[in-house]
mmCIF file of C-alpha atoms in Angstrom:
data_model
loop_
_atom_site.group_PDB
_atom_site.id
_atom_site.type_symbol
_atom_site.label_atom_id
_atom_site.label_comp_id
_atom_site.label_asym_id
_atom_site.label_seq_id
_atom_site.Cartn_x
_atom_site.Cartn_y
_atom_site.Cartn_z
ATOM 1 C CA MET A 1 -89.918 -69.248 169.731
ATOM 2 C CA SER A 2 -92.478 -66.436 169.893
ATOM 3 C CA THR A 3 -93.501 -63.983 167.216
ATOM 4 C CA LYS A 4 -93.669 -60.244 167.537
ATOM 5 C CA PRO A 5 -97.054 -58.527 167.042
ATOM 6 C CA GLU A 6 -95.921 -56.748 163.888
ATOM 7 C CA GLU A 7 -94.719 -60.050 162.383
ATOM 8 C CA GLN A 8 -98.021 -61.747 163.226
ATOM 9 C CA SER A 9 -99.915 -58.877 161.608
ATOM 10 C CA ALA A 10 -97.865 -59.194 158.430
ATOM 11 C CA LEU A 11 -98.723 -62.870 158.116
ATOM 12 C CA ALA A 12 -102.386 -62.264 158.850
ATOM 13 C CA ALA A 13 -102.444 -59.615 156.138
ATOM 14 C CA ASP A 14 -100.915 -62.137 153.746
ATOM 15 C CA ALA A 15 -103.942 -64.382 154.022
ATOM 16 C CA THR A 16 -106.753 -61.872 154.501
ATOM 17 C CA SER A 17 -105.663 -59.769 151.544
ATOM 18 C CA GLU A 18 -107.244 -62.399 149.313
ATOM 19 C CA SER A 19 -110.798 -61.817 150.521
ATOM 20 C CA VAL A 20 -111.446 -60.209 147.132
ATOM 21 C CA GLU A 21 -109.848 -62.668 144.815
ATOM 22 C CA PRO A 22 -107.580 -63.473 143.249
ATOM 23 C CA GLN A 23 -104.530 -61.865 144.784
ATOM 24 C CA ASP A 24 -100.954 -62.920 144.907
ATOM 25 C CA LYS A 25 -99.270 -62.065 148.164
ATOM 26 C CA ALA A 26 -96.215 -63.026 150.143
ATOM 27 C CA PRO A 27 -95.509 -62.102 153.743
ATOM 28 C CA ALA A 28 -94.643 -58.468 154.279
ATOM 29 C CA ASN A 29 -90.978 -59.393 154.582
ATOM 30 C CA PHE A 30 -90.818 -61.258 151.270
ATOM 31 C CA THR A 31 -92.615 -61.432 147.941
ATOM 32 C CA ALA A 32 -93.368 -63.778 145.107
ATOM 33 C CA SER A 33 -90.669 -65.271 142.932
ATOM 34 C CA HIS A 34 -94.105 -65.234 143.391
ATOM 35 C CA GLU A 35 -113.055 -62.350 117.923
ATOM 36 C CA LEU A 36 -114.175 -59.518 116.517
ATOM 37 C CA THR A 37 -115.425 -58.486 113.067
ATOM 38 C CA GLU A 38 -113.501 -55.218 113.128
ATOM 39 C CA LYS A 39 -110.316 -54.916 115.138
ATOM 40 C CA PRO A 40 -110.394 -51.708 117.191
ATOM 41 C CA GLU A 41 -107.512 -49.319 117.401
ATOM 42 C CA GLY A 42 -105.191 -49.474 120.372
ATOM 43 C CA VAL A 43 -105.114 -53.215 120.884
ATOM 44 C CA GLY A 44 -101.615 -52.798 122.277
ATOM 45 C CA ASN A 45 -98.048 -53.214 121.123
ATOM 46 C CA ALA A 46 -98.313 -56.979 121.148
ATOM 47 C CA PRO A 47 -101.272 -58.283 119.086
ATOM 48 C CA VAL A 48 -102.994 -61.463 120.112
ATOM 49 C CA GLU A 49 -101.262 -63.296 117.292
ATOM 50 C CA GLU A 50 -98.066 -63.081 119.383
ATOM 51 C CA LEU A 51 -99.564 -65.611 121.750
ATOM 52 C CA LYS A 52 -99.055 -68.220 119.081
ATOM 53 C CA LYS A 53 -95.375 -67.283 118.734
ATOM 54 C CA LEU A 54 -94.385 -67.468 122.396
ATOM 55 C CA ASP A 55 -91.770 -70.001 123.353
ATOM 56 C CA LEU A 56 -93.443 -72.189 125.962
ATOM 57 C CA SER A 57 -90.487 -74.544 126.230
ATOM 58 C CA ASN A 58 -92.118 -77.191 124.036
ATOM 59 C CA LYS A 59 -94.922 -77.630 126.521
ATOM 60 C CA THR A 60 -98.387 -78.010 125.023
ATOM 61 C CA THR A 61 -101.456 -76.181 126.226
ATOM 62 C CA GLU A 62 -104.076 -78.319 124.525
ATOM 63 C CA ASP A 63 -104.728 -80.515 127.537
ATOM 64 C CA VAL A 64 -103.944 -78.063 130.300
ATOM 65 C CA THR A 65 -107.513 -77.412 131.292
ATOM 66 C CA ASP A 66 -109.787 -80.149 130.036
ATOM 67 C CA PRO A 67 -113.018 -80.146 132.027
ATOM 68 C CA VAL A 68 -115.577 -82.872 131.513
ATOM 69 C CA PRO A 69 -118.601 -81.063 130.052
ATOM 70 C CA ALA A 70 -121.337 -82.447 127.871
ATOM 71 C CA ALA A 71 -120.674 -82.060 124.165
ATOM 72 C CA PRO A 72 -121.012 -78.343 123.382
ATOM 73 C CA ILE A 73 -123.772 -77.019 121.173
ATOM 74 C CA THR A 74 -122.220 -75.302 118.182
ATOM 75 C CA THR A 75 -123.347 -72.989 115.460
ATOM 76 C CA SER A 76 -122.306 -72.787 111.833
ATOM 77 C CA GLU A 77 -123.160 -69.100 111.527
ATOM 78 C CA PRO A 78 -120.745 -67.556 109.016
ATOM 79 C CA ARG A 79 -118.094 -65.237 110.419
ATOM 80 C CA GLU A 80 -116.535 -62.309 108.616
ATOM 81 C CA ASP A 81 -113.322 -62.576 110.617
ATOM 82 C CA PRO A 82 -111.392 -65.844 110.001
ATOM 83 C CA SER A 83 -109.875 -65.593 113.492
ATOM 84 C CA ILE A 84 -113.302 -66.495 114.902
ATOM 85 C CA PRO A 85 -114.028 -70.219 114.507
ATOM 86 C CA SER A 86 -116.822 -70.993 112.044
ATOM 87 C CA SER A 87 -118.203 -73.431 114.597
ATOM 88 C CA SER A 88 -118.191 -72.125 118.145
ATOM 89 C CA PRO A 89 -119.960 -72.995 121.416
ATOM 90 C CA ILE A 90 -123.175 -71.246 122.379
ATOM 91 C CA TRP A 91 -123.540 -69.692 125.828
ATOM 92 C CA PRO A 92 -126.683 -70.783 127.706
ATOM 93 C CA GLU A 93 -129.481 -68.264 127.227
ATOM 94 C CA THR A 94 -129.923 -65.665 129.954
ATOM 95 C CA SER A 95 -132.821 -63.288 130.590
ATOM 96 C CA ALA A 96 -132.748 -59.653 129.504
ATOM 97 C CA ASP A 97 -132.293 -58.468 133.080
ATOM 98 C CA HIS A 98 -129.514 -60.938 133.920
ATOM 99 C CA PRO A 99 -126.205 -59.192 134.836
ATOM 100 C CA LEU A 100 -124.321 -61.129 132.150
ATOM 101 C CA THR A 101 -126.784 -60.078 129.455
ATOM 102 C CA LYS A 102 -126.458 -56.436 130.458
ATOM 103 C CA PHE A 103 -122.659 -56.721 130.762
ATOM 104 C CA PHE A 104 -122.403 -58.226 127.273
ATOM 105 C CA GLY A 105 -124.382 -55.301 125.905
ATOM 106 C CA LEU A 106 -121.738 -52.913 127.266
ATOM 107 C CA VAL A 107 -118.737 -54.610 125.624
ATOM 108 C CA GLY A 108 -118.484 -52.226 122.684
ATOM 109 C CA GLU A 109 -118.720 -49.186 124.930
ATOM 110 C CA LEU A 110 -116.083 -50.495 127.373
ATOM 111 C CA THR A 111 -113.535 -51.560 124.758
ATOM 112 C CA LYS A 112 -113.934 -48.244 122.960
ATOM 113 C CA GLU A 113 -113.343 -46.315 126.180
ATOM 114 C CA ALA A 114 -110.306 -48.432 127.062
ATOM 115 C CA GLU A 115 -109.035 -48.391 123.475
ATOM 116 C CA HIS A 116 -108.221 -52.051 123.986
ATOM 117 C CA SER A 117 -110.119 -55.335 123.709
ATOM 118 C CA GLU A 118 -107.633 -58.164 124.369
ATOM 119 C CA ILE A 119 -107.677 -60.041 127.632
ATOM 120 C CA TYR A 120 -106.124 -63.469 128.352
ATOM 121 C CA GLY A 121 -105.773 -64.139 124.609
ATOM 122 C CA ILE A 122 -109.405 -63.333 123.808
ATOM 123 C CA LEU A 123 -110.700 -60.312 121.892
ATOM 124 C CA LEU A 124 -113.862 -59.025 123.556
ATOM 125 C CA SER A 125 -116.565 -58.501 120.952
ATOM 126 C CA THR A 126 -120.261 -59.177 120.433
ATOM 127 C CA ALA A 127 -119.161 -61.175 117.371
ATOM 128 C CA ASN A 128 -117.272 -63.540 119.670
ATOM 129 C CA GLU A 129 -120.126 -64.128 122.087
ATOM 130 C CA PHE A 130 -119.155 -67.329 123.891
ATOM 131 C CA HIS A 131 -115.579 -66.436 124.800
ATOM 132 C CA THR A 132 -116.427 -62.830 125.537
ATOM 133 C CA LYS A 133 -119.092 -63.976 127.993
ATOM 134 C CA LEU A 134 -116.585 -66.396 129.491
ATOM 135 C CA ILE A 135 -114.376 -63.449 130.438
ATOM 136 C CA LEU A 136 -117.272 -61.279 131.573
ATOM 137 C CA GLN A 137 -118.528 -64.060 133.827
ATOM 138 C CA LYS A 138 -115.178 -64.196 135.590
ATOM 139 C CA PHE A 139 -115.421 -60.502 136.397
ATOM 140 C CA LEU A 140 -119.002 -60.912 137.602
ATOM 141 C CA ARG A 141 -118.089 -63.846 139.828
ATOM 142 C CA ALA A 142 -115.178 -61.912 141.299
ATOM 143 C CA ASN A 143 -117.678 -59.224 142.318
ATOM 144 C CA GLN A 144 -120.457 -61.548 143.532
ATOM 145 C CA GLY A 145 -122.628 -60.636 140.551
ATOM 146 C CA ASP A 146 -122.438 -56.871 141.092
ATOM 147 C CA LEU A 147 -122.534 -55.457 137.548
ATOM 148 C CA GLU A 148 -121.265 -51.967 138.362
ATOM 149 C CA LYS A 149 -118.216 -53.271 140.231
ATOM 150 C CA ALA A 150 -117.501 -55.865 137.538
ATOM 151 C CA LYS A 151 -117.781 -53.233 134.799
ATOM 152 C CA GLN A 152 -115.311 -50.915 136.528
ATOM 153 C CA GLN A 153 -112.845 -53.727 137.189
ATOM 154 C CA LEU A 154 -112.961 -54.831 133.561
ATOM 155 C CA LEU A 155 -112.420 -51.279 132.342
ATOM 156 C CA ASP A 156 -109.455 -50.847 134.691
ATOM 157 C CA THR A 157 -108.017 -54.158 133.520
ATOM 158 C CA LEU A 158 -108.341 -53.334 129.821
ATOM 159 C CA LYS A 159 -106.644 -49.958 130.324
ATOM 160 C CA TRP A 160 -103.838 -51.607 132.300
ATOM 161 C CA ARG A 161 -103.318 -54.292 129.643
ATOM 162 C CA LYS A 162 -103.076 -51.638 126.943
ATOM 163 C CA GLU A 163 -100.417 -49.739 128.913
ATOM 164 C CA PHE A 164 -98.432 -52.599 130.472
ATOM 165 C CA ASP A 165 -98.781 -55.128 127.612
ATOM 166 C CA PRO A 166 -98.605 -58.361 129.672
ATOM 167 C CA VAL A 167 -98.631 -60.498 126.514
ATOM 168 C CA LYS A 168 -95.330 -58.923 125.569
ATOM 169 C CA ALA A 169 -93.998 -59.404 129.117
ATOM 170 C CA ALA A 170 -94.796 -63.117 128.903
ATOM 171 C CA GLY A 171 -92.455 -63.457 125.939
ATOM 172 C CA GLU A 172 -89.630 -61.231 127.123
ATOM 173 C CA SER A 173 -86.250 -62.450 128.359
ATOM 174 C CA PHE A 174 -85.164 -61.563 131.888
ATOM 175 C CA GLU A 175 -81.815 -61.366 133.623
ATOM 176 C CA ARG A 176 -80.862 -64.785 134.950
ATOM 177 C CA SER A 177 -78.950 -63.487 137.969
ATOM 178 C CA ARG A 178 -82.076 -61.672 139.199
ATOM 179 C CA PHE A 179 -84.871 -64.144 138.591
ATOM 180 C CA GLU A 180 -83.522 -67.659 138.127
ATOM 181 C CA GLY A 181 -85.387 -70.240 140.180
ATOM 182 C CA LEU A 182 -88.019 -67.855 141.523
ATOM 183 C CA GLY A 183 -91.052 -69.153 139.644
ATOM 184 C CA TYR A 184 -92.196 -72.197 137.667
ATOM 185 C CA ILE A 185 -95.331 -73.460 135.943
ATOM 186 C CA LEU A 186 -96.358 -77.109 135.759
ATOM 187 C CA GLN A 187 -99.255 -79.006 134.235
ATOM 188 C CA VAL A 188 -100.269 -81.544 136.867
ATOM 189 C CA GLU A 189 -102.521 -84.476 136.068
ATOM 190 C CA GLY A 190 -104.740 -86.330 138.478
ATOM 191 C CA VAL A 191 -105.376 -83.607 141.059
ATOM 192 C CA PRO A 192 -107.904 -85.105 143.522
ATOM 193 C CA GLU A 193 -111.466 -83.807 143.137
ATOM 194 C CA SER A 194 -110.539 -81.708 140.105
ATOM 195 C CA VAL A 195 -112.840 -81.856 137.068
ATOM 196 C CA ASN A 196 -109.860 -81.192 134.807
ATOM 197 C CA LYS A 197 -107.650 -83.750 133.134
ATOM 198 C CA SER A 198 -104.720 -81.612 134.204
ATOM 199 C CA ASP A 199 -104.360 -78.418 136.194
ATOM 200 C CA VAL A 200 -102.006 -75.468 135.873
ATOM 201 C CA VAL A 201 -99.885 -75.116 139.012
ATOM 202 C CA THR A 202 -97.621 -72.100 139.516
ATOM 203 C CA PHE A 203 -94.811 -72.338 142.083
ATOM 204 C CA ASN A 204 -93.437 -69.199 143.741
ATOM 205 C CA ILE A 205 -90.085 -70.003 145.364
ATOM 206 C CA TYR A 206 -89.295 -67.272 147.865
ATOM 207 C CA GLY A 207 -86.104 -68.878 149.143
ATOM 208 C CA ALA A 208 -84.503 -68.657 145.685
ATOM 209 C CA VAL A 209 -83.899 -64.921 146.044
ATOM 210 C CA LYS A 210 -80.195 -64.442 146.778
ATOM 211 C CA ASP A 211 -80.057 -60.655 146.908
ATOM 212 C CA ASN A 212 -83.118 -58.515 147.650
ATOM 213 C CA LYS A 213 -81.641 -55.403 146.080
ATOM 214 C CA GLN A 214 -80.724 -57.232 142.896
ATOM 215 C CA THR A 215 -84.165 -58.829 142.514
ATOM 216 C CA PHE A 216 -86.438 -56.074 143.826
ATOM 217 C CA GLY A 217 -84.316 -52.934 143.455
ATOM 218 C CA ASP A 218 -85.578 -52.307 139.911
ATOM 219 C CA LEU A 219 -89.327 -52.382 140.593
ATOM 220 C CA GLU A 220 -90.340 -52.103 136.941
ATOM 221 C CA ALA A 221 -88.136 -55.062 135.955
ATOM 222 C CA PHE A 222 -89.475 -57.169 138.820
ATOM 223 C CA LEU A 223 -93.101 -56.408 137.951
ATOM 224 C CA ARG A 224 -92.583 -57.293 134.289
ATOM 225 C CA TRP A 225 -91.032 -60.600 135.366
ATOM 226 C CA ARG A 226 -93.821 -61.363 137.843
ATOM 227 C CA VAL A 227 -96.618 -60.374 135.463
ATOM 228 C CA GLY A 228 -94.885 -62.321 132.690
ATOM 229 C CA LEU A 229 -94.999 -65.460 134.833
ATOM 230 C CA MET A 230 -98.654 -64.870 135.688
ATOM 231 C CA GLU A 231 -99.622 -64.226 132.080
ATOM 232 C CA ARG A 232 -97.909 -67.427 130.943
ATOM 233 C CA SER A 233 -99.806 -69.414 133.545
ATOM 234 C CA VAL A 234 -103.099 -67.908 132.327
ATOM 235 C CA GLN A 235 -102.147 -68.733 128.734
ATOM 236 C CA HIS A 236 -101.890 -72.356 129.838
ATOM 237 C CA LEU A 237 -105.559 -72.227 130.867
ATOM 238 C CA ASN A 238 -106.224 -72.019 127.110
ATOM 239 C CA LEU A 239 -109.390 -69.954 127.509
ATOM 240 C CA SER A 240 -109.705 -69.323 123.776
ATOM 241 C CA ALA A 241 -110.401 -73.062 123.334
ATOM 242 C CA ALA A 242 -112.945 -73.274 126.174
ATOM 243 C CA THR A 243 -116.279 -74.958 125.399
ATOM 244 C CA GLN A 244 -117.910 -75.111 128.836
ATOM 245 C CA ALA A 245 -119.798 -72.108 130.193
ATOM 246 C CA ILE A 246 -118.935 -70.822 133.658
ATOM 247 C CA PRO A 247 -121.948 -70.813 136.010
ATOM 248 C CA ASP A 248 -123.146 -67.769 137.912
ATOM 249 C CA TYR A 249 -121.534 -66.792 141.203
ATOM 250 C CA GLY A 250 -122.379 -69.401 143.828
ATOM 251 C CA ALA A 251 -123.919 -71.805 141.299
ATOM 252 C CA GLY A 252 -120.906 -74.017 140.689
ATOM 253 C CA PRO A 253 -117.137 -74.134 140.135
ATOM 254 C CA ASP A 254 -115.172 -72.402 137.414
ATOM 255 C CA PRO A 255 -112.974 -75.043 135.714
ATOM 256 C CA TYR A 256 -110.766 -72.406 134.092
ATOM 257 C CA GLN A 257 -108.583 -71.553 137.062
ATOM 258 C CA GLY A 258 -105.068 -72.394 138.211
ATOM 259 C CA ILE A 259 -103.454 -73.442 141.473
ATOM 260 C CA GLN A 260 -100.680 -71.532 143.208
ATOM 261 C CA VAL A 261 -98.021 -72.849 145.567
ATOM 262 C CA HIS A 262 -96.000 -70.467 147.727
ATOM 263 C CA ASP A 263 -92.864 -72.127 149.079
ATOM 264 C CA TYR A 264 -91.213 -70.503 152.116
ATOM 265 C CA LEU A 265 -88.337 -72.951 152.555
ATOM 266 C CA GLN A 266 -85.299 -71.181 154.060
ATOM 267 C CA VAL A 267 -87.167 -67.873 154.275
ATOM 268 C CA SER A 268 -86.907 -65.852 157.446
ATOM 269 C CA PHE A 269 -90.201 -64.570 158.787
ATOM 270 C CA PHE A 270 -88.424 -61.948 160.879
ATOM 271 C CA ARG A 271 -87.068 -59.490 158.337
ATOM 272 C CA GLN A 272 -88.641 -56.335 156.969
ATOM 273 C CA ASP A 273 -87.032 -55.095 153.753
ATOM 274 C CA PRO A 274 -88.498 -51.881 152.267
ATOM 275 C CA LEU A 275 -87.683 -53.007 148.729
ATOM 276 C CA VAL A 276 -89.541 -56.261 149.233
ATOM 277 C CA LYS A 277 -92.507 -54.574 150.881
ATOM 278 C CA THR A 278 -92.873 -52.125 147.982
ATOM 279 C CA ALA A 279 -92.677 -54.898 145.380
ATOM 280 C CA THR A 280 -95.148 -57.007 147.357
ATOM 281 C CA LYS A 281 -97.675 -54.187 147.602
ATOM 282 C CA LYS A 282 -97.533 -53.425 143.890
ATOM 283 C CA THR A 283 -97.734 -57.109 142.944
ATOM 284 C CA ILE A 284 -100.843 -57.564 145.069
ATOM 285 C CA GLU A 285 -102.430 -54.492 143.514
ATOM 286 C CA ILE A 286 -101.869 -55.636 139.933
ATOM 287 C CA LEU A 287 -102.602 -59.339 140.213
ATOM 288 C CA GLY A 288 -105.533 -58.819 142.536
ATOM 289 C CA ARG A 289 -107.183 -56.299 140.244
ATOM 290 C CA CYS A 290 -106.316 -57.568 136.775
ATOM 291 C CA TYR A 291 -106.525 -61.375 137.083
ATOM 292 C CA PRO A 292 -109.906 -62.083 138.719
ATOM 293 C CA GLU A 293 -111.129 -65.640 139.117
ATOM 294 C CA THR A 294 -107.910 -67.215 137.872
ATOM 295 C CA LEU A 295 -107.123 -68.933 141.184
ATOM 296 C CA SER A 296 -108.799 -72.111 142.405
ATOM 297 C CA ARG A 297 -106.587 -72.954 145.390
ATOM 298 C CA LYS A 298 -103.502 -71.555 147.094
ATOM 299 C CA PHE A 299 -101.027 -73.557 149.140
ATOM 300 C CA PHE A 300 -98.506 -72.111 151.598
ATOM 301 C CA VAL A 301 -95.827 -74.773 152.100
ATOM 302 C CA ASN A 302 -92.757 -75.107 154.290
ATOM 303 C CA VAL A 303 -94.319 -72.638 156.709
ATOM 304 C CA PRO A 304 -92.700 -72.948 160.172
ATOM 305 C CA VAL A 305 -95.013 -74.756 162.561
ATOM 306 C CA VAL A 306 -94.849 -71.852 164.976
ATOM 307 C CA MET A 307 -96.330 -69.572 162.310
ATOM 308 C CA GLY A 308 -99.067 -71.930 161.099
ATOM 309 C CA TRP A 309 -101.589 -70.767 163.663
ATOM 310 C CA VAL A 310 -101.444 -67.224 162.270
ATOM 311 C CA TYR A 311 -102.816 -68.429 158.936
ATOM 312 C CA GLN A 312 -105.460 -70.532 160.642
ATOM 313 C CA ALA A 313 -106.587 -67.509 162.643
ATOM 314 C CA ALA A 314 -106.604 -65.316 159.540
ATOM 315 C CA LYS A 315 -108.896 -67.761 157.743
ATOM 316 C CA MET A 316 -111.536 -66.993 160.331
ATOM 317 C CA LEU A 317 -111.622 -63.387 159.107
ATOM 318 C CA VAL A 318 -112.474 -64.058 155.449
ATOM 319 C CA SER A 319 -115.467 -65.552 153.671
ATOM 320 C CA LYS A 320 -115.923 -69.321 153.683
ATOM 321 C CA GLU A 321 -115.506 -69.380 149.894
ATOM 322 C CA THR A 322 -112.113 -67.672 150.119
ATOM 323 C CA ALA A 323 -110.974 -69.610 153.185
ATOM 324 C CA LYS A 324 -111.579 -72.870 151.347
ATOM 325 C CA LYS A 325 -108.888 -71.901 148.871
ATOM 326 C CA PHE A 326 -106.135 -71.598 151.499
ATOM 327 C CA THR A 327 -104.122 -74.530 152.768
ATOM 328 C CA VAL A 328 -101.043 -74.212 154.986
ATOM 329 C CA LEU A 329 -98.529 -77.064 155.095
ATOM 330 C CA SER A 330 -95.507 -77.142 157.380
ATOM 331 C CA TYR A 331 -93.627 -79.535 155.107
ATOM 332 C CA GLY A 332 -93.263 -79.350 151.347
ATOM 333 C CA ASN A 333 -93.576 -83.098 150.788
ATOM 334 C CA ALA A 334 -97.096 -82.963 152.232
ATOM 335 C CA LEU A 335 -98.284 -81.228 149.051
ATOM 336 C CA ALA A 336 -98.650 -84.582 147.267
ATOM 337 C CA GLY A 337 -101.396 -85.424 149.729
ATOM 338 C CA GLU A 338 -103.351 -82.486 148.335
ATOM 339 C CA LEU A 339 -102.454 -82.451 144.640
ATOM 340 C CA GLY A 340 -101.520 -86.068 143.939
ATOM 341 C CA LYS A 341 -98.293 -87.805 142.990
ATOM 342 C CA LYS A 342 -97.654 -86.077 139.648
ATOM 343 C CA LEU A 343 -95.570 -83.446 141.420
ATOM 344 C CA PRO A 344 -91.829 -82.774 141.696
ATOM 345 C CA LYS A 345 -90.047 -85.019 144.162
ATOM 346 C CA GLU A 346 -89.405 -82.236 146.671
ATOM 347 C CA TYR A 347 -93.172 -81.947 147.108
ATOM 348 C CA GLY A 348 -93.722 -85.652 147.728
ATOM 349 C CA GLY A 349 -94.338 -86.504 144.084
ATOM 350 C CA GLU A 350 -92.830 -89.027 141.722
ATOM 351 C CA LYS A 351 -91.577 -86.579 139.091
ATOM 352 C CA GLY A 352 -88.154 -84.967 138.763
ATOM 353 C CA ALA A 353 -87.002 -81.844 140.557
ATOM 354 C CA LEU A 354 -89.062 -78.681 139.978
ATOM 355 C CA SER A 355 -86.087 -76.900 138.417
ATOM 356 C CA GLU A 356 -85.823 -79.721 135.859
ATOM 357 C CA ILE A 357 -89.455 -80.149 134.833
ATOM 358 C CA GLY A 358 -90.954 -76.731 135.534
ATOM 359 C CA GLU A 359 -91.422 -73.965 132.965
ATOM 360 C CA GLY A 360 -90.455 -70.406 133.768
ATOM 361 C CA VAL A 361 -90.087 -67.197 131.839
ATOM 362 C CA LYS A 362 -87.169 -66.909 129.433
ATOM 363 C CA LEU A 363 -83.831 -66.031 131.058
ATOM 364 C CA GLU A 364 -80.611 -64.716 129.596
ATOM 365 C CA GLY A 365 -77.116 -63.873 130.772
#
């Protein structure tokens, strides 16, 4: 079976679109089922305290990302705001001309301009130095240390979070008939070569969509569902409890990232649906811009053998760092060879079915 040029191009775009990471993209024919001392005005409709109220299906986040750092240095400096721990980690000292130092000095200006300071459950503030720098470092790494680009991306992200309110989306209920079975989150222990005790793995199940119009016809509803799933996965990274600093770009791995699995079982690679293409484009735009450095690896599974070469060719067009994050597997049960045996049985693991053990957004109806 041969592939048409336009179909090959769509698949190549799927992989190469992640050259500036992270992005969340499906083939063109289908898309993903895929503290501060003075709180500023405009933090959004859903305050950070709502994170503590979200129903995460009785799954804990304490051990989700548990890197193996040396014991953190802490300080007992008194805090005016009780939401900031009295004993918090100290970020390694950086020079006055270091991009992170300069970026940190702009926090007040950026949050004031955006009229928002919350991101991934952390309030950006000079009073919350360690965790604020943790977030800033992610934006710097996503832009290869370019301060101006990182600053603009952070500002865009803060403005988007104020308007869209992804924290609220993570706790909303969605229509079961539209989104059931499309996405799940798992905490997976024992991932080979991972420094974490367990890793957050998000599964995007493209084949679960029964009716494109029903799922993608209401673009706003789809985006709130997709962003809700993404925000919940980032919540599981538990960044507000992080104690290990993230190194500069190119100086070492970031332990506070998740893994994504895109499952194409029973998906046709030969259909072009305008509704799906529109939803895919918007999803890529949002997740690629507003969730930098939250992806460690991405697996494309149950990809027809005949299409595998397209991904391999596309990897030649991106940076080595990005290409290392992509793995294409023709069979779903081969995933256990990459992520270990603590996976659902359909992926070669020894656990129950994904639909039984995975966490998704709340559904109703």
